[in-house]
Coordinates of C-alpha atoms (C1' of nucleotides) in Angstrom, one line a residue:
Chain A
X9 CA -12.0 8.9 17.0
X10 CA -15.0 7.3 16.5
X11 CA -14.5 4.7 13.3
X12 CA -11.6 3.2 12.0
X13 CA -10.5 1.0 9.2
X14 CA -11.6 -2.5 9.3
X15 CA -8.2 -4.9 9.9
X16 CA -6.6 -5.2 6.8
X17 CA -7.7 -2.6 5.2
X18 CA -5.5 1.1 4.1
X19 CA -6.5 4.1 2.8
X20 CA -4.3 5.5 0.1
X21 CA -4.1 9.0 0.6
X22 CA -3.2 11.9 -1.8
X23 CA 0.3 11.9 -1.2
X24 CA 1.0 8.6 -2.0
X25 CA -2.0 8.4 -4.9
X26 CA 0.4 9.5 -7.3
X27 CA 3.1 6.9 -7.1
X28 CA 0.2 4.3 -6.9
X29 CA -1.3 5.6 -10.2
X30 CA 2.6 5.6 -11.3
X31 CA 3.0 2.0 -10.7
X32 CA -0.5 1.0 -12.6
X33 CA 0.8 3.8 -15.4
X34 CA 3.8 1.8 -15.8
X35 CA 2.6 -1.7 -15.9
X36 CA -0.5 -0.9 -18.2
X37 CA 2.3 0.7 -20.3
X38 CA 4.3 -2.2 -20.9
X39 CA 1.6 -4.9 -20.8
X40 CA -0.1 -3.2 -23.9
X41 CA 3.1 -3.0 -25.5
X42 CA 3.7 -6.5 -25.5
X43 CA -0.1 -6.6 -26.6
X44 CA -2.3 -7.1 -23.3
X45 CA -5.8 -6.0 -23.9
X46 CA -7.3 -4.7 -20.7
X47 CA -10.5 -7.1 -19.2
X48 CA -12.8 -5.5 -16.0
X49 CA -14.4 -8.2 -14.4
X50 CA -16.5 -8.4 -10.8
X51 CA -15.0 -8.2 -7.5
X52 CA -17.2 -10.9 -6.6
X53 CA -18.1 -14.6 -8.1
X54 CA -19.9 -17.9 -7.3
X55 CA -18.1 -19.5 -4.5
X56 CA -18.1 -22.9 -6.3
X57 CA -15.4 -21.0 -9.2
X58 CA -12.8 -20.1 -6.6
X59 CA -13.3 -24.3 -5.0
X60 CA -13.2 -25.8 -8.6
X61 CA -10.1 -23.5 -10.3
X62 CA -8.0 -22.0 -6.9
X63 CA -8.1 -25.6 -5.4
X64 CA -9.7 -27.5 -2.3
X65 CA -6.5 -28.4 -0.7
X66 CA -5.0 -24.8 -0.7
X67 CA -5.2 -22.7 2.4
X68 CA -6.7 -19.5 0.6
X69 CA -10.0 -22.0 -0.4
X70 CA -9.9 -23.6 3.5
X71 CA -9.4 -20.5 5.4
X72 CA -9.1 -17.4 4.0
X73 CA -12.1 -16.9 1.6
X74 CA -14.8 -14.3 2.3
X75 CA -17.8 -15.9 1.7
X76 CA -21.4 -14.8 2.0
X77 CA -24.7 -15.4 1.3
X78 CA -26.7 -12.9 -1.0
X79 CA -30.4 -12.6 -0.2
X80 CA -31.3 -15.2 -2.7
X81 CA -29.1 -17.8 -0.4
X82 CA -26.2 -17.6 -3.1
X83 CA -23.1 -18.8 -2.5
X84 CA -20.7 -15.9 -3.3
X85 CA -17.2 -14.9 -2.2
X86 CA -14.9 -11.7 -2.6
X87 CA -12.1 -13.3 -5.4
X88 CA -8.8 -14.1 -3.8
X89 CA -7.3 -13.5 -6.9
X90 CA -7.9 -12.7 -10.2
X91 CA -7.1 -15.7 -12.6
X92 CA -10.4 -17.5 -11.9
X93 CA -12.5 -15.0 -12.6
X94 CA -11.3 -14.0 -15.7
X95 CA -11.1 -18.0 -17.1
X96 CA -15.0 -17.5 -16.2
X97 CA -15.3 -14.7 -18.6
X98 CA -13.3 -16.0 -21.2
X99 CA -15.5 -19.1 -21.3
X100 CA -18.8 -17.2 -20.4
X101 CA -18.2 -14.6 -23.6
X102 CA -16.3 -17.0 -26.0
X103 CA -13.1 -15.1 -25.9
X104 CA -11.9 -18.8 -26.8
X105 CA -12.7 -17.8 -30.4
X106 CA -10.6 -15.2 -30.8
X107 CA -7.6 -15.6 -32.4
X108 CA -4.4 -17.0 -30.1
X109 CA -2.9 -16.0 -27.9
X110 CA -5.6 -14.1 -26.0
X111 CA -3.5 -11.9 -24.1
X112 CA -5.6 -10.0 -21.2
X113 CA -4.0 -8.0 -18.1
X114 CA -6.6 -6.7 -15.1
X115 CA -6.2 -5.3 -12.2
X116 CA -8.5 -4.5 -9.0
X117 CA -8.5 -5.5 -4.9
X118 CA -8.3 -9.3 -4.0
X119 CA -9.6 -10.1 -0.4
X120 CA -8.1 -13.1 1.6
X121 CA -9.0 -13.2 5.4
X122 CA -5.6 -13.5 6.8
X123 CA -3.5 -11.7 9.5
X124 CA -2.5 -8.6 8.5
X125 CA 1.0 -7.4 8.4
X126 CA 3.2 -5.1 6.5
X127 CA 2.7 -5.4 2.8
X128 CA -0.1 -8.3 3.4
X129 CA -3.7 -6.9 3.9
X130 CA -7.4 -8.4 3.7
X131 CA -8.2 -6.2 0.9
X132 CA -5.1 -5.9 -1.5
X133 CA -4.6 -5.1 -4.7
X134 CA -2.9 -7.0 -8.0
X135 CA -2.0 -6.2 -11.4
X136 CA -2.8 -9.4 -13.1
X137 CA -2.2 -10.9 -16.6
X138 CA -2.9 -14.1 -18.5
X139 CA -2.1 -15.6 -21.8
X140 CA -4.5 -18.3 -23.4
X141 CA -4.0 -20.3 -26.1
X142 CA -0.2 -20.9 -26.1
X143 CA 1.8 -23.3 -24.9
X144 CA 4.9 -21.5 -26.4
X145 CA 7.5 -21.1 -23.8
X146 CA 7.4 -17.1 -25.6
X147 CA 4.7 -17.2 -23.3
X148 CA 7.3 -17.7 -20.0
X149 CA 10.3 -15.9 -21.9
X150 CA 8.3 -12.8 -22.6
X151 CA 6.9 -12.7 -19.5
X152 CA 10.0 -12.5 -17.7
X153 CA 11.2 -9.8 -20.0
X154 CA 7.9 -7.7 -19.8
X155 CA 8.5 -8.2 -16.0
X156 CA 12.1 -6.9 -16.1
X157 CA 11.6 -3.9 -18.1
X158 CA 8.6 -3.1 -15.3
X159 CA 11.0 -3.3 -12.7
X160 CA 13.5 -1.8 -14.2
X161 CA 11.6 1.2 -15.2
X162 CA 9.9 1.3 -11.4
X163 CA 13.5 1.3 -10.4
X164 CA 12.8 -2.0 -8.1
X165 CA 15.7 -4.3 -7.2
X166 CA 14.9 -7.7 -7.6
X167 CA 15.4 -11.2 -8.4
X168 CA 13.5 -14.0 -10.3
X169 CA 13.5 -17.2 -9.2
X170 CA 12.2 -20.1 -11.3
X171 CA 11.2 -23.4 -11.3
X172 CA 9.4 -26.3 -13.3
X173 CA 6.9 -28.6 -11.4
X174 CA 6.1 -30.7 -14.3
X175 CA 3.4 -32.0 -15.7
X176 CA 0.6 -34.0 -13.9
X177 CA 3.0 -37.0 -14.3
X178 CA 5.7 -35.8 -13.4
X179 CA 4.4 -34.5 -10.2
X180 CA 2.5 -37.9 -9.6
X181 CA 5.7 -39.5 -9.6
X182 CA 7.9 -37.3 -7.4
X183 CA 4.8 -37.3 -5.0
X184 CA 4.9 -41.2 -4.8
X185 CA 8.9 -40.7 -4.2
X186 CA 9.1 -37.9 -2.1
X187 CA 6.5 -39.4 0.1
X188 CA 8.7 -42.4 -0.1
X189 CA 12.1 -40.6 0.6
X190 CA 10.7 -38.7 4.2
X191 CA 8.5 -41.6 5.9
X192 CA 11.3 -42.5 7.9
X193 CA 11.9 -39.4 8.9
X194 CA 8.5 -38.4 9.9
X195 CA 8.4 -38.2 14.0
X196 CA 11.7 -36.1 13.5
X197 CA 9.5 -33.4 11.1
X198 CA 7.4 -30.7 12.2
X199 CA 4.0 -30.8 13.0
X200 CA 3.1 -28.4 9.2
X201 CA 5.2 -30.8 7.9
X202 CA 2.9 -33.8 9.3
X203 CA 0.0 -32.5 8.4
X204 CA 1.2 -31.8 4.6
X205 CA 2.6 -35.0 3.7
X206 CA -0.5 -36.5 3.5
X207 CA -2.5 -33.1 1.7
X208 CA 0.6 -31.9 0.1
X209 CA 4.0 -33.0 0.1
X210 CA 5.0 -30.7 -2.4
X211 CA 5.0 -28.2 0.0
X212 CA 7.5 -29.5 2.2
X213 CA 9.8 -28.3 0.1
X214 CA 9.7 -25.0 1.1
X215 CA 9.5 -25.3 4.7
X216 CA 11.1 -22.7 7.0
X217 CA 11.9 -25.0 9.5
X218 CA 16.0 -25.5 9.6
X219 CA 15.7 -29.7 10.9
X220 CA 13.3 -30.1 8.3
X221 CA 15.4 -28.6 5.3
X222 CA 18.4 -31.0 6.4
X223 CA 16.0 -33.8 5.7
X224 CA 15.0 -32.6 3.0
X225 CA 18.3 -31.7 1.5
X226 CA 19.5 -35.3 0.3
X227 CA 16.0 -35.7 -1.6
X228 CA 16.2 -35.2 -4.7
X229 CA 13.9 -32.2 -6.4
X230 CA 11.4 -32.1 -8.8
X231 CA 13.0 -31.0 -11.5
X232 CA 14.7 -34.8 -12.1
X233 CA 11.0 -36.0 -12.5
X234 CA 10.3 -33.8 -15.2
X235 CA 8.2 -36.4 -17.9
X236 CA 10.0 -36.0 -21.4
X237 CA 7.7 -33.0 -22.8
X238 CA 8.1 -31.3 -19.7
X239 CA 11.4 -31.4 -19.3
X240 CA 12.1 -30.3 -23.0
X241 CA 10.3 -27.3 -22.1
X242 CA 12.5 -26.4 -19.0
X243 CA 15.2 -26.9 -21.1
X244 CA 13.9 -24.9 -23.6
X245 CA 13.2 -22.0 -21.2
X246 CA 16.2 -21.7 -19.3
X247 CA 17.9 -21.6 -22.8
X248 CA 16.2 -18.9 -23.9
X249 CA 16.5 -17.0 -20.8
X250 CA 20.2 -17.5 -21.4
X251 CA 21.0 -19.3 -18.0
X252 CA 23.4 -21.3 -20.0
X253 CA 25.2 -18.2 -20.9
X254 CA 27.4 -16.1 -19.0
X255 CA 25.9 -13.6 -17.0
X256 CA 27.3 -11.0 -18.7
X257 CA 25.7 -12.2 -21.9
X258 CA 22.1 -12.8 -21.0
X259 CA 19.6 -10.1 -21.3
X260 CA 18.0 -10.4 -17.3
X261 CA 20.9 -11.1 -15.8
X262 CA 19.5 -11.6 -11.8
X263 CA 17.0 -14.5 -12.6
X264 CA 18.0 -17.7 -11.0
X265 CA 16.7 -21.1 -10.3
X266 CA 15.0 -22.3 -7.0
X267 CA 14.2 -26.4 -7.2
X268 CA 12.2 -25.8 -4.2
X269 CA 10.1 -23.1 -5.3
X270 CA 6.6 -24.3 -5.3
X271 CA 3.3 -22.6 -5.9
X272 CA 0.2 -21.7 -3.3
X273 CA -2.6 -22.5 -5.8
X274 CA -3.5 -26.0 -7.0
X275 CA -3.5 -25.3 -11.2
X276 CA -0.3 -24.6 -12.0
X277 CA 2.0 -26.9 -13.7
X278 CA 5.1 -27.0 -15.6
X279 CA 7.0 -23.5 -15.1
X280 CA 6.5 -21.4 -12.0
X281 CA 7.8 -18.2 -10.7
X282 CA 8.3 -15.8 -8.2
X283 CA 9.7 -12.3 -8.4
X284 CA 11.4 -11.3 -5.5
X285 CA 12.1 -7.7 -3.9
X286 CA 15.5 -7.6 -2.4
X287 CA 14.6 -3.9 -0.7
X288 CA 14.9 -5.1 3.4
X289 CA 11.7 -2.4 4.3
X290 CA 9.3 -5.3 2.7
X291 CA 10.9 -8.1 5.5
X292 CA 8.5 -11.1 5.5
X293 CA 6.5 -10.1 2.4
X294 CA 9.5 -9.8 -0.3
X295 CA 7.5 -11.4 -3.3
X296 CA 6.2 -8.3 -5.3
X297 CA 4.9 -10.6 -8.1
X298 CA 4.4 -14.5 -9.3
X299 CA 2.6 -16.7 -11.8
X300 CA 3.0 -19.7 -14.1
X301 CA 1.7 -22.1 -15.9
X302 CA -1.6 -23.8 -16.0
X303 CA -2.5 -25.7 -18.8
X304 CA -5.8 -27.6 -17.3
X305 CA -7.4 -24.7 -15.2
X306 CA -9.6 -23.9 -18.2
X307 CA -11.1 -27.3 -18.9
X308 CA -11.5 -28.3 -15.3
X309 CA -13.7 -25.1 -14.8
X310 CA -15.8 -26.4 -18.2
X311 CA -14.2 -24.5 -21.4
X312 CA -12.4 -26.2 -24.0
X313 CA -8.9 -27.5 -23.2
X314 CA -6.7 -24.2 -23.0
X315 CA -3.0 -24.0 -21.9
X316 CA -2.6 -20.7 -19.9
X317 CA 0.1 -19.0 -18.0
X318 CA -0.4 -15.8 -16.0
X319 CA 1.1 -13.8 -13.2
X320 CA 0.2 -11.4 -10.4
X321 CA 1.5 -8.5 -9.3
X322 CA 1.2 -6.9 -5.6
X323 CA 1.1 -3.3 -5.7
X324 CA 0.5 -3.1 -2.0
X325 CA 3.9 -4.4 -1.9
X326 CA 5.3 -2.5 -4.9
X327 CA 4.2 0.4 -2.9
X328 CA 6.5 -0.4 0.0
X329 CA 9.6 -0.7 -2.6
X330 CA 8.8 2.0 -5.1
X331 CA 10.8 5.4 -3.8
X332 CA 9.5 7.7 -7.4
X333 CA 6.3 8.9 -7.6
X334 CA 6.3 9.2 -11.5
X335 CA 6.2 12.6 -13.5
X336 CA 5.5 15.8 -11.4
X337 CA 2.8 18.3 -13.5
X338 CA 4.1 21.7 -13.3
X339 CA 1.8 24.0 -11.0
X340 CA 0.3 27.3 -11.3
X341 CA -1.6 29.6 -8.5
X342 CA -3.5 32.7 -9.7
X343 CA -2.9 35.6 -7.3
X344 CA -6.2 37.0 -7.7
X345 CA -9.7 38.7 -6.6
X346 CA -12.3 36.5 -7.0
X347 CA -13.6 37.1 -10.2
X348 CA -13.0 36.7 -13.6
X349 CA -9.7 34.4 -13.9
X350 CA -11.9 31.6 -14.7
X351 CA -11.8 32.5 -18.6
X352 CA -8.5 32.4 -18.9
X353 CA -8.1 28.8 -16.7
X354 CA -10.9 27.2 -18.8
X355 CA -8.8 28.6 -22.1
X356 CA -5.5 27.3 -20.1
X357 CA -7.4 23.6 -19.6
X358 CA -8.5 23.3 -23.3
X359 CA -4.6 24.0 -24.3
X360 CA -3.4 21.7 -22.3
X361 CA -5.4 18.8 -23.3
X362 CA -4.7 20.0 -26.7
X363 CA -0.6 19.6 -26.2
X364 CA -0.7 16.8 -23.8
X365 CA 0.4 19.5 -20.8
X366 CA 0.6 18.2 -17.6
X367 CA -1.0 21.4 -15.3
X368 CA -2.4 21.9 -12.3
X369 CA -4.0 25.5 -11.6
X370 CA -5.1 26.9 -8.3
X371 CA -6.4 29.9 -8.0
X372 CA -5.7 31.6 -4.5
X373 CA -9.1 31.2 -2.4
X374 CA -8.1 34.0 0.3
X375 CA -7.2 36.5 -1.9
X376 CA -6.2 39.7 0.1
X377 CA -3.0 39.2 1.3
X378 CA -0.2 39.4 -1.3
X379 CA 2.5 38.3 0.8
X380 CA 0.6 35.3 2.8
X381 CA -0.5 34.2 -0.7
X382 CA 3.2 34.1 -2.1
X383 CA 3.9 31.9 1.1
X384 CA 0.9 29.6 0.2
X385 CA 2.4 28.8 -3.0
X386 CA 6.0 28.4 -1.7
X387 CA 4.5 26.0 0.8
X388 CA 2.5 24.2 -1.8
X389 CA 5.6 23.9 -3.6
X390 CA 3.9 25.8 -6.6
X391 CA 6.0 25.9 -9.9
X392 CA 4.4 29.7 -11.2
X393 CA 2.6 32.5 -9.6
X394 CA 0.2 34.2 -12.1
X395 CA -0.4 38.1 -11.2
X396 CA -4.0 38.7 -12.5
X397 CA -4.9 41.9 -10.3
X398 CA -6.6 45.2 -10.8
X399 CA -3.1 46.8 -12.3
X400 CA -2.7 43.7 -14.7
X401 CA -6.1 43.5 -15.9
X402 CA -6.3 47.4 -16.5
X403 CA -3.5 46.4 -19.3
X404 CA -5.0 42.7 -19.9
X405 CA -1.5 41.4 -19.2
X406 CA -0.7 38.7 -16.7
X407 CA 2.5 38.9 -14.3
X408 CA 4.0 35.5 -14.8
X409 CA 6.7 34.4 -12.0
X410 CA 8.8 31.3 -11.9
X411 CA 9.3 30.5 -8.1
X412 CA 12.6 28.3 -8.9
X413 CA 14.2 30.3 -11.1
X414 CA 12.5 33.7 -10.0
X415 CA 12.4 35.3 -13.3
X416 CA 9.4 36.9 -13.6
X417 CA 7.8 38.9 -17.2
X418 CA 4.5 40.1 -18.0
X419 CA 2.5 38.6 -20.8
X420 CA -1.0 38.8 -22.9
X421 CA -3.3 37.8 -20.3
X422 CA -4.0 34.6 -22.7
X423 CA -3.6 30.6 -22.2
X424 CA -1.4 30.2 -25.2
X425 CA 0.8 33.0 -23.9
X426 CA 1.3 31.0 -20.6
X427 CA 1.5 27.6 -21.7
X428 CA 4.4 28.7 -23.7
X429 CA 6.2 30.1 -20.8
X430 CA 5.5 26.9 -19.0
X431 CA 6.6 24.6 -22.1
X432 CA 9.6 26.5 -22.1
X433 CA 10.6 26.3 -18.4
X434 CA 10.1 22.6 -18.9
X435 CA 12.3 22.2 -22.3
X436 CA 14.8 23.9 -20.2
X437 CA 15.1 21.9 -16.9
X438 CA 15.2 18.7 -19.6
Chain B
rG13 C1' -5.8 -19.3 13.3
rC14 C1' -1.3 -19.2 17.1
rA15 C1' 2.6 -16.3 19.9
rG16 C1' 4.8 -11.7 21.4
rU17 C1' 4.4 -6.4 21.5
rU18 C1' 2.2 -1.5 21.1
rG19 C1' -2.0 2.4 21.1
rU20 C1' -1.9 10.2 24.7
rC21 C1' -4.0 16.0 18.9
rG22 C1' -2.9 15.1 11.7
rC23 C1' 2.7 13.8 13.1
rC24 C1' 6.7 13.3 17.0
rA25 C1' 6.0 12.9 22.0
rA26 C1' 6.0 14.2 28.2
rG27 C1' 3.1 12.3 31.9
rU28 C1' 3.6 5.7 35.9
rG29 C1' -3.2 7.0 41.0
rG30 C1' -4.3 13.2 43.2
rU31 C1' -6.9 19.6 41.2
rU32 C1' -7.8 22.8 34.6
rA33 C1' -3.3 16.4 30.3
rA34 C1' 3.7 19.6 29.0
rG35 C1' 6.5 20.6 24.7
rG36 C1' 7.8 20.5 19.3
rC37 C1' 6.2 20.1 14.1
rC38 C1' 2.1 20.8 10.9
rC39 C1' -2.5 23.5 10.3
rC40 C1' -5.5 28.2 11.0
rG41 C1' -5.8 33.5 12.2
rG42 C1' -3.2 38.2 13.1
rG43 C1' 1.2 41.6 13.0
rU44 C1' 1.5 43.2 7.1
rU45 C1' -5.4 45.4 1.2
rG46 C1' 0.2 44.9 -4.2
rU47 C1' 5.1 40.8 -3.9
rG48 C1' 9.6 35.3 -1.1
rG49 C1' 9.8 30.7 2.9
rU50 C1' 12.7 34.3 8.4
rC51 C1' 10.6 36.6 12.8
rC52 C1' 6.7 37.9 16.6
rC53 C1' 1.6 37.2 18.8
rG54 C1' -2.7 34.2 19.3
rG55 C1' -5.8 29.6 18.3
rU56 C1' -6.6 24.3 18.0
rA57 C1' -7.2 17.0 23.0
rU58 C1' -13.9 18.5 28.3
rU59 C1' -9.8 13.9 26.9
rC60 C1' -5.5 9.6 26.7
rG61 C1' -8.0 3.4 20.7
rC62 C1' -13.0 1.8 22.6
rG63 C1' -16.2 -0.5 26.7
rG64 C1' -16.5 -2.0 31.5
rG65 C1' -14.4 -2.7 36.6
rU66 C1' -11.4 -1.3 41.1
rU67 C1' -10.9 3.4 43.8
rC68 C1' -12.9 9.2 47.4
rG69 C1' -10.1 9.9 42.8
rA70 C1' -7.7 6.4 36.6
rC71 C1' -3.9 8.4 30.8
rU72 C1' -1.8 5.6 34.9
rC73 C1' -4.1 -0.7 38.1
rC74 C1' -7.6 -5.0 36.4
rC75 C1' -10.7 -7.4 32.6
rG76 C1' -12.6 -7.4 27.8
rU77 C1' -12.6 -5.6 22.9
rC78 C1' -10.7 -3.0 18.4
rA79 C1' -6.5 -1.7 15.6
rG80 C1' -1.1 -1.5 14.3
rC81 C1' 3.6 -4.0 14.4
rU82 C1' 6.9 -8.7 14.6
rG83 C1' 7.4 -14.0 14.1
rC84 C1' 4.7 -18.5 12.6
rC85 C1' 1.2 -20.4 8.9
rC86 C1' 0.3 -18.9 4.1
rC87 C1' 0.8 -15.6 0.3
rA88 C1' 0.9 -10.7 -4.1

RNA sequence: GCAGUUGUCGCCAAGUGGUUAAGGCCCCGGGUUGUGGUCCCGGUAUUCGCGGGUUCGACUCCCGUCAGCUGCCCCA
C-alpha cells in the first residue's frame, strides 16, 4: 500500500458513520433544547487569537499548534479548539448586541500536534458550546444538566468532577501561598514539577507523580482562597447541584468535587469541569468532555467585557465509549430486471420524506439469480424484499416479503401501498 | 518531545536465511434465468509498512524512515 494516513489522523468509515452522526444527533438535540443556536466558523484563524485568548504559558500555544504561513506571509494556525474562534465572531459580527445570554454550540476538527494515542489524535473533533452574557451560575447548573441528559441518552457512564479556581484574586493569592508552602520541598519534586512552579504552580496540583502528591497533600487547595464573590458562587453552585443533599435526592447524582482539578487553558476562572468516562476501553484519555468559566477572555481579545462559560466535548472519545449506533432505517431491496422500478422508488422517496420514514431502498444490481439475490439481502441484513418481476408487473402488483418475520403478501405495485406495510411492521416491533 | 513495543491480503494469522509466501474469515464467480443464510467447486499477496545495506540468496539479519499501540508530558 502505497499512502497512508498522516499520524493522527482516522478515517471514519461507514460502519461506524452512523453512531458518529448519532452522537452529533443527540447533542445538537439537546443543545437546542436548552436554546443553543448553532455558529460555523473557520477551521483556521490568525495565530496571534489562539496566543492572546488560549494562553502563552499553556503547552497547546508552546508546542502543539500547527502554524503556517499563507502566501501573503500571514501568520495562521489550524484552531486547537473552538472557544477562541467563536469569541472572534461574536465580536467581529456584534453578536454582543443581541439579547443575553447568547447561547451558541459548534462543532468541527480541532488539530493539536501531539502524540497520538487511543482516543487522542492530531485532527480531532469537539462538540462545543458557549454562553455569553451571564454570569448566572444557571449558566454552570444548566450545563451540567444538559450534559447529564446527553450522557444519559448516549447511554455513557460517567462522572463529573468540579472545581472553583476563583477569581484573578483568588488565584493570585493561593499562587503566592502555594509557592510559599512547596519551596522547601523543591529538590525532593520532580523535574515537571520544577519547571512549573515558576510558569504554573497551579498545575502541580494535578501531578501524577506519587512523592509529589504526598507533598502536596498537607497544602491546602484553592478552594479556601476563594475571594468573597467567588466563593458565594461556589456555594451557590454546589447548592444548586444539590451536593448538600443526599444522594438520593439530587437530580445528577454522580457529580463530585476534585480540589485539585485544574484547567489546560489560561482563561478560565471561577468554576471548572471535567466530565469523566468511567468505561476502562478509553484508559489514559477518560475525559469525554470539559469547560468552565471565563469571564475576561472576551475583553482581553478586544470586545466589551463579557462573562462566558463554555465546554467541549470529544467525540473521538465519545466514540470509544458509545456501544448504540442510534435508530436503524428499515431496508428494502427490489428483486428486479433492470428497468422500470425506478417510478415506484422515486414515488416511495417522496412518501417518505412526506411521513418522516426512515428508508433505505436498493434495488438488486445483478439481477438474474433469484436465489443469490435473496442471499444478498439476508447478508445485507435487508428488512423487505420487493418482488417486481415480469409475473408481478403483468398484474401491477408488487410481492412484498418481511425477511424477519417471513410473512410475505402481494400489494398495488404503489409507494403508499408499501410504506404502509413498512409503517406497520414498525408499529408492531414497538 | 521522551521511553518501550509492534507492522505478512479488507480481517485473523503460519512462516525465524534457501526454489513458485500455509490456512481460516470476508469478498467475487459458478453449481442453480422465479424464491432463505447450509453445502460443493473455482478466484483473489510477482510480495511481507516503506527505503537502503549485508548475502550466491532476505518476510527472516543490520540501518534508516513511516504508522499503530502503551506509559510520560499534556489534553477533548
Amino acid at each position: 500500500m502505497k499512502y497512508q494516513a498522516p499520524r493522527g489522523t482516522q478515517d471514519i468509515l461507514p460502519k461506524d458513520s452512523s453512531k458518529w452522526q448519532n452522537i452529533l444527533n443527540v447533542s445538537k438535540k439537546n443543545l437546542e433544547f436548552y436554546g443553543y443556536k448553532e455558529i460555523i466558523i473557520p477551521v483556521f484563524e490568525h495565530t496571534e487569537l489562539f496566543q492572546r485568548s488560549v494562553g502563552e504559558s499553556t503547552d497547546i500555544v508552546n508546542k502543539e499548534m500547527y502554524t503556517f504561513l499563507d502566501k501573503s506571509d500571514r501568520s495562521l494556525t489550524l484552531r486547537p479548539e473552538a472557544t477562541a474562534g467563536v469569541m472572534r465572531a461574536y465580536i467581529e459580527n456584534g453578536l454582543h448586541r443581541d439579547p443575553k445570554p447568547v447561547k451558541l454550540w459548534s462543532f468541527g476538527p480541532m488539530f493539536r500536534y501531539e502524540r497520538s494515542q487511543t482516543g487522542r489524535y492530531r485532527q480531532f473533533h469537539q462538540i462545543n458550546a458557549e454562553v455569553l452574557g451571564s454570569t448566572s451560575t444557571s449558566c454552570e447548573v444548566e450545563a451540567m444538566h444538559l450534559l447529564s441528559s446527553i450522557f444519559h441518552e448516549l447511554s455513557i457512564d460517567f462522572r463529573i468532577e468540579i472545581n472553583s479556581l476563583g477569581d484573578e484574586d483568588s488565584r493570585k493569592k493561593y499562587k503566592e501561598y502555594f509557592q510559599k508552602y512547596t519551596k522547601g520541598f523543591l529538590s525532593d519534586l520532580c523535574d515537571d514539577c520544577k519547571r512549573r512552579y515558576e510558569q504554573n504552580p497551579l498545575r502541580m496540583l494535578d501531578c501524577k507523580v506519587k512523592a509529589d502528591q504526598e507533598i502536596y497533600a498537607g497544602a491546602k487547595k484553592p478552594t479556601e482562597f476563594l475571594s468573597e464573590t467567588s466563593n458565594k458562587r461556589w456555594e451557590e453552585i454546589k447548592t444548586l447541584l444539590g451536593l448538600y443533599k443526599d444522594k438520593a435526592q439530587r437530580t445528577i447524582k454522580n457529580i463530585v468535587t476534585n480540589p485539585n482539578m485544574v484547567r489546560g487553558l489560561d482563561y478560565y476562572n471561577d468554576f471548572v469541569f471535567e466530565i469523566i468516562s468511567t468505561d476502562e476501553t478509553l484508559k489514559g484519555q477518560s475525559t469525554i468532555c470539559a469547560g468552565g468559566r471565563y469571564d475576561n477572555l472576551v475583553e482581553s481579545i478586544g470586545g466589551p467585557k463579557t462573562p462566558g462559560f463554555g465546554f467541549a466535548m470529544g467525540v473521538e472519545r465519545l466514540m470509544l465509549v458509545v456501544k448504540e449506533s442510534g435508530e436503524k432505517e428499515t431496508s428494502l431491496m427490489f428483486i428486479t430486471n433492470q428497468d422500470d422500478s425506478y417510478n415506484i422508488t422515486d414515488e416511495l422517496f417522496k412518501h417518505t420524506e412526506h411521513e418522516n420514514l426512515k428508508l433505505t431502498v436498493e434495488i438488486n444490481y445483478n439481477p438474474g439469480n433469484i436465489t443469490k439475490q435473496i442471499e444478498s439481502a439476508l447478508k445485507k441484513n435487508i428488512d423487505f424484499i420487493l418482488f417486481y418481476l415480469d409475473e408481478e408487473k403483468k398484474n401491477n402488483k408488487i410481492k412484498i416479503r418481511n425477511l424477519k418475520t417471513r410473512e410475505e403478501m402481494e400489494i398495488p405495485a404503489k409507494a403508499e401501498n408499501i410504506v404502509e406495510i413498512v409503517r406497520r411492521s414498525i408499529s408492531t416491533k414497538k
